[in-house]
Short mmCIF file of C-alpha atoms and ligand atoms in Angstrom, two decimals:
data_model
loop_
_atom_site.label_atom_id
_atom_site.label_comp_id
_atom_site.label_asym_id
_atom_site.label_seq_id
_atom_site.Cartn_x
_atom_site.Cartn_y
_atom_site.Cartn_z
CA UNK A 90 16.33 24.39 -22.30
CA UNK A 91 18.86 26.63 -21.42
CA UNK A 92 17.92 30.14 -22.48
CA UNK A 93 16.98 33.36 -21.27
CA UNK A 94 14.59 31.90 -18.14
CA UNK A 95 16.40 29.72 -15.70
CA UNK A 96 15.43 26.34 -16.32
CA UNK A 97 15.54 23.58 -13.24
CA UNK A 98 14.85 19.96 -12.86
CA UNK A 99 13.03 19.26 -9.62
CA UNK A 100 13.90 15.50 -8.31
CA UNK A 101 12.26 13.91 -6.01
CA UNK A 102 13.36 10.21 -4.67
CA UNK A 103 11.66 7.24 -3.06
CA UNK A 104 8.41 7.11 -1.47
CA UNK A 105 7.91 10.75 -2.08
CA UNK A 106 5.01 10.28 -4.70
CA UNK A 107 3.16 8.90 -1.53
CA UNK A 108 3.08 12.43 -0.36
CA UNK A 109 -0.24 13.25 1.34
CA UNK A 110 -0.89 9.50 3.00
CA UNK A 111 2.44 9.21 4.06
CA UNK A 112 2.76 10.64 7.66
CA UNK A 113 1.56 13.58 7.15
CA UNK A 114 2.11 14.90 10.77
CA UNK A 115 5.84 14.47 9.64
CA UNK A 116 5.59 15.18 6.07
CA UNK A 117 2.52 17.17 5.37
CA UNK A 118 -1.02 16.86 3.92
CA UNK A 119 -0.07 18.00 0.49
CA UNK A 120 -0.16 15.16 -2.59
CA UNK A 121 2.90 14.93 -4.46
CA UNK A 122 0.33 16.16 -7.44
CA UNK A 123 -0.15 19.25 -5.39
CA UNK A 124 3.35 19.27 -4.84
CA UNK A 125 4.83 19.26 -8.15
CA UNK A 126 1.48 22.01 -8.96
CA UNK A 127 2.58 24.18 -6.61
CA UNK A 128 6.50 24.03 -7.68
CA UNK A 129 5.10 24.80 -11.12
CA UNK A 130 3.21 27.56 -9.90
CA UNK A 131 6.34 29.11 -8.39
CA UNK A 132 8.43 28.42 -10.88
CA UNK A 133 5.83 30.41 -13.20
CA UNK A 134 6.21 33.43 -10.93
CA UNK A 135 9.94 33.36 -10.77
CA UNK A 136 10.16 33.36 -14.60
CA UNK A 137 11.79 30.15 -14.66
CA UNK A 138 10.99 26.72 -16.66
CA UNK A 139 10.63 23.59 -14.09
CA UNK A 140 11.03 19.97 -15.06
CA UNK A 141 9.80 17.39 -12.03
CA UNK A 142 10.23 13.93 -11.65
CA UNK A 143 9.44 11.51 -9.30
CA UNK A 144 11.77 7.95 -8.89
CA UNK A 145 11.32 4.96 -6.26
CA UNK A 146 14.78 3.79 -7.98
CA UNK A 147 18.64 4.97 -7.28
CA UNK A 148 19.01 4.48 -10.75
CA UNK A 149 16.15 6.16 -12.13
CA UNK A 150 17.63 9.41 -10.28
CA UNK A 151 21.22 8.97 -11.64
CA UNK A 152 19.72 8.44 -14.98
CA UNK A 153 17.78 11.68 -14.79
CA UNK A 154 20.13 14.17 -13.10
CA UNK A 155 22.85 13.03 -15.60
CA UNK A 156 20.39 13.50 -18.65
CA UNK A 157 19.50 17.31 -17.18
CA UNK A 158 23.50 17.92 -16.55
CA UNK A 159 24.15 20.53 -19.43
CA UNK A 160 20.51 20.84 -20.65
CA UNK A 161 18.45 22.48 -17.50
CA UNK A 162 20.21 25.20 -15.48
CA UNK A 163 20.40 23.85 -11.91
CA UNK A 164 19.20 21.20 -9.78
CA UNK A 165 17.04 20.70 -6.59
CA UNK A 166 16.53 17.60 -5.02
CA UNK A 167 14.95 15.54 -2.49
CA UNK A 168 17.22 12.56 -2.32
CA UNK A 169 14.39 10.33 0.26
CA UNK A 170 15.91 7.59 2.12
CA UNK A 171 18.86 8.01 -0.45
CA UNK A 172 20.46 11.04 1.14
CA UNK A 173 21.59 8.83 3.82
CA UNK A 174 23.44 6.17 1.83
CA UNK A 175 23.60 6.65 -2.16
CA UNK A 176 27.14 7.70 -3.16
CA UNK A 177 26.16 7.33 -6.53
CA UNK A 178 23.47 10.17 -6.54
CA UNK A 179 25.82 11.90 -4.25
CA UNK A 180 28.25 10.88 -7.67
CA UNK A 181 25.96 12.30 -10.19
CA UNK A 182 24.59 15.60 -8.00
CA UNK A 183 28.70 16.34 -7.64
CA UNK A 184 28.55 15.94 -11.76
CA UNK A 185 25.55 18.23 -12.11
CA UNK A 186 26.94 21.29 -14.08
CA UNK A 187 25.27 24.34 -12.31
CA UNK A 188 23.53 25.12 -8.58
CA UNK A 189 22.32 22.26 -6.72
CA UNK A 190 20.04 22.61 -3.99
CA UNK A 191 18.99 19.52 -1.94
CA UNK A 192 15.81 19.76 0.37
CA UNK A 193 13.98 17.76 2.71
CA UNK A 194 10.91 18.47 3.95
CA UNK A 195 11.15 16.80 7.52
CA UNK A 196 13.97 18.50 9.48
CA UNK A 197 16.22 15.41 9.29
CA UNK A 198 18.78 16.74 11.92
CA UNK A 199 16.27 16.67 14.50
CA UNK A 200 15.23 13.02 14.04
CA UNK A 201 17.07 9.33 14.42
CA UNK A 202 20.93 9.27 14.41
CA UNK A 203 21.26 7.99 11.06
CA UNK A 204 19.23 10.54 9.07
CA UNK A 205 21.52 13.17 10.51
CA UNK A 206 24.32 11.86 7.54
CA UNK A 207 23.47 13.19 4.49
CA UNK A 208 25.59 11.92 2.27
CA UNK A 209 24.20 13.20 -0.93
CA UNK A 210 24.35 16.58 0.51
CA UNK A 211 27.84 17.18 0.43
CA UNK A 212 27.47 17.52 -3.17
CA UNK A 213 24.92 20.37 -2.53
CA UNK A 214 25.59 23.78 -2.80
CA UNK A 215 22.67 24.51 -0.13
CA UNK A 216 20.91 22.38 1.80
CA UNK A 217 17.21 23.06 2.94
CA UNK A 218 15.51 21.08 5.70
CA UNK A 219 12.56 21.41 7.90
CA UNK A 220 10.17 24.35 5.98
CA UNK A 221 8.24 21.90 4.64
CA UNK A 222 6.88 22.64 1.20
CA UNK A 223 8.43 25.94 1.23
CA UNK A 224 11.72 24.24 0.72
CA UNK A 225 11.23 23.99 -2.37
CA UNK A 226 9.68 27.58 -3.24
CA UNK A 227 13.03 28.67 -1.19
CA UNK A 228 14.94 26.43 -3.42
CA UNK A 229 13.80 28.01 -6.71
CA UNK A 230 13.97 31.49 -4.96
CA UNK A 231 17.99 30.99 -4.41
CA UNK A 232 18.72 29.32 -8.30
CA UNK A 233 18.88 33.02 -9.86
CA UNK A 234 21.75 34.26 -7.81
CA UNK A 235 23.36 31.44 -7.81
CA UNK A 236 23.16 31.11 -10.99
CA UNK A 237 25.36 34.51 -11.45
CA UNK A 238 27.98 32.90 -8.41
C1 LIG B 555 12.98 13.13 3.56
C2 LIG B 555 13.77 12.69 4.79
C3 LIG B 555 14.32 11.29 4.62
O1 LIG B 555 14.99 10.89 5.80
C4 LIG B 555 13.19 10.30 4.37
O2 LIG B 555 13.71 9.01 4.14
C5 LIG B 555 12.32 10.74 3.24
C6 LIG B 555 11.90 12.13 3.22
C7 LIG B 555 12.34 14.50 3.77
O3 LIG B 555 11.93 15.10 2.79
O4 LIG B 555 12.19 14.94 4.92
O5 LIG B 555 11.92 9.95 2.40
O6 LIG B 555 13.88 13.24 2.46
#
């Protein structure tokens, strides 16, 4: 709820609740389990409240980030495959009323031509890529002060 701790809904998109098996040279050993543990763990020690979910579907994550617009404080993301083609999460992260941060773990401008257009992100107020995890600790790190922007 919005209150007195910053409250943030933590999205993350397709394939990314394979976390752990899926290329982990690329994408890291951690489980999207230990994932979401560790956001909540951070979260804990930044005083804020964290809601995550998980979505193989476009819709699923238009459904939620429109359903958190107004209710949680700000918004990170992890768009998947999407942030290279979905204009309508792009659509509903540009509706998002407060901060939205997209991240992705792999540092997409460094791999093939098309995952270097992000479309969702230019309806992010930062973009993250390439720390890995820690994209996501750095995410919830930056939602205070922008918060106060
Ligand atoms: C990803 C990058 C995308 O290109 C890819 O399709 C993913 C993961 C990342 O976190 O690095 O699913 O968003």
């Amino acid at each position: 709820m919005r209150g007195a701790r910053p409250s943030v809904l933590v999205v993350d998109g397709p394939s990314l609740g394979a976390l752990g098996r899926r290329d982990p040279a690329l994408y890291g050993t951690a489980t999207y389990r230990e994932l979401t543990a560790s956001v909540k763990a951070w979260a804990d020690d930044l005083g804020m409240d964290v809601e995550s979910i998980q979505s193989d579907s476009e819709g699923g994550i238009v459904s939620a980030v429109w359903a958190a617009s107004g209710r949680l404080d700000a918004l990170v993301i992890n768009p998947g495959g999407y942030a290279h083609g979905s204009m309508a999460i792009h659509d509903a992260m540009e509706g998002f009323d407060g901060p939205v941060i997209e991240v992705h773990l792999s540092q997409v401008m460094a791999r093939e031509p098309e995952r270097r257009i992000l479309v969702t992100a230019r309806a992010a107020d930062v973009l993250i890529c390439g720390a890995g995890t820690a994209g996501y600790r750095l995410a919830l790190e930056l939602v205070p002060g922008m918060m106060k922007a």
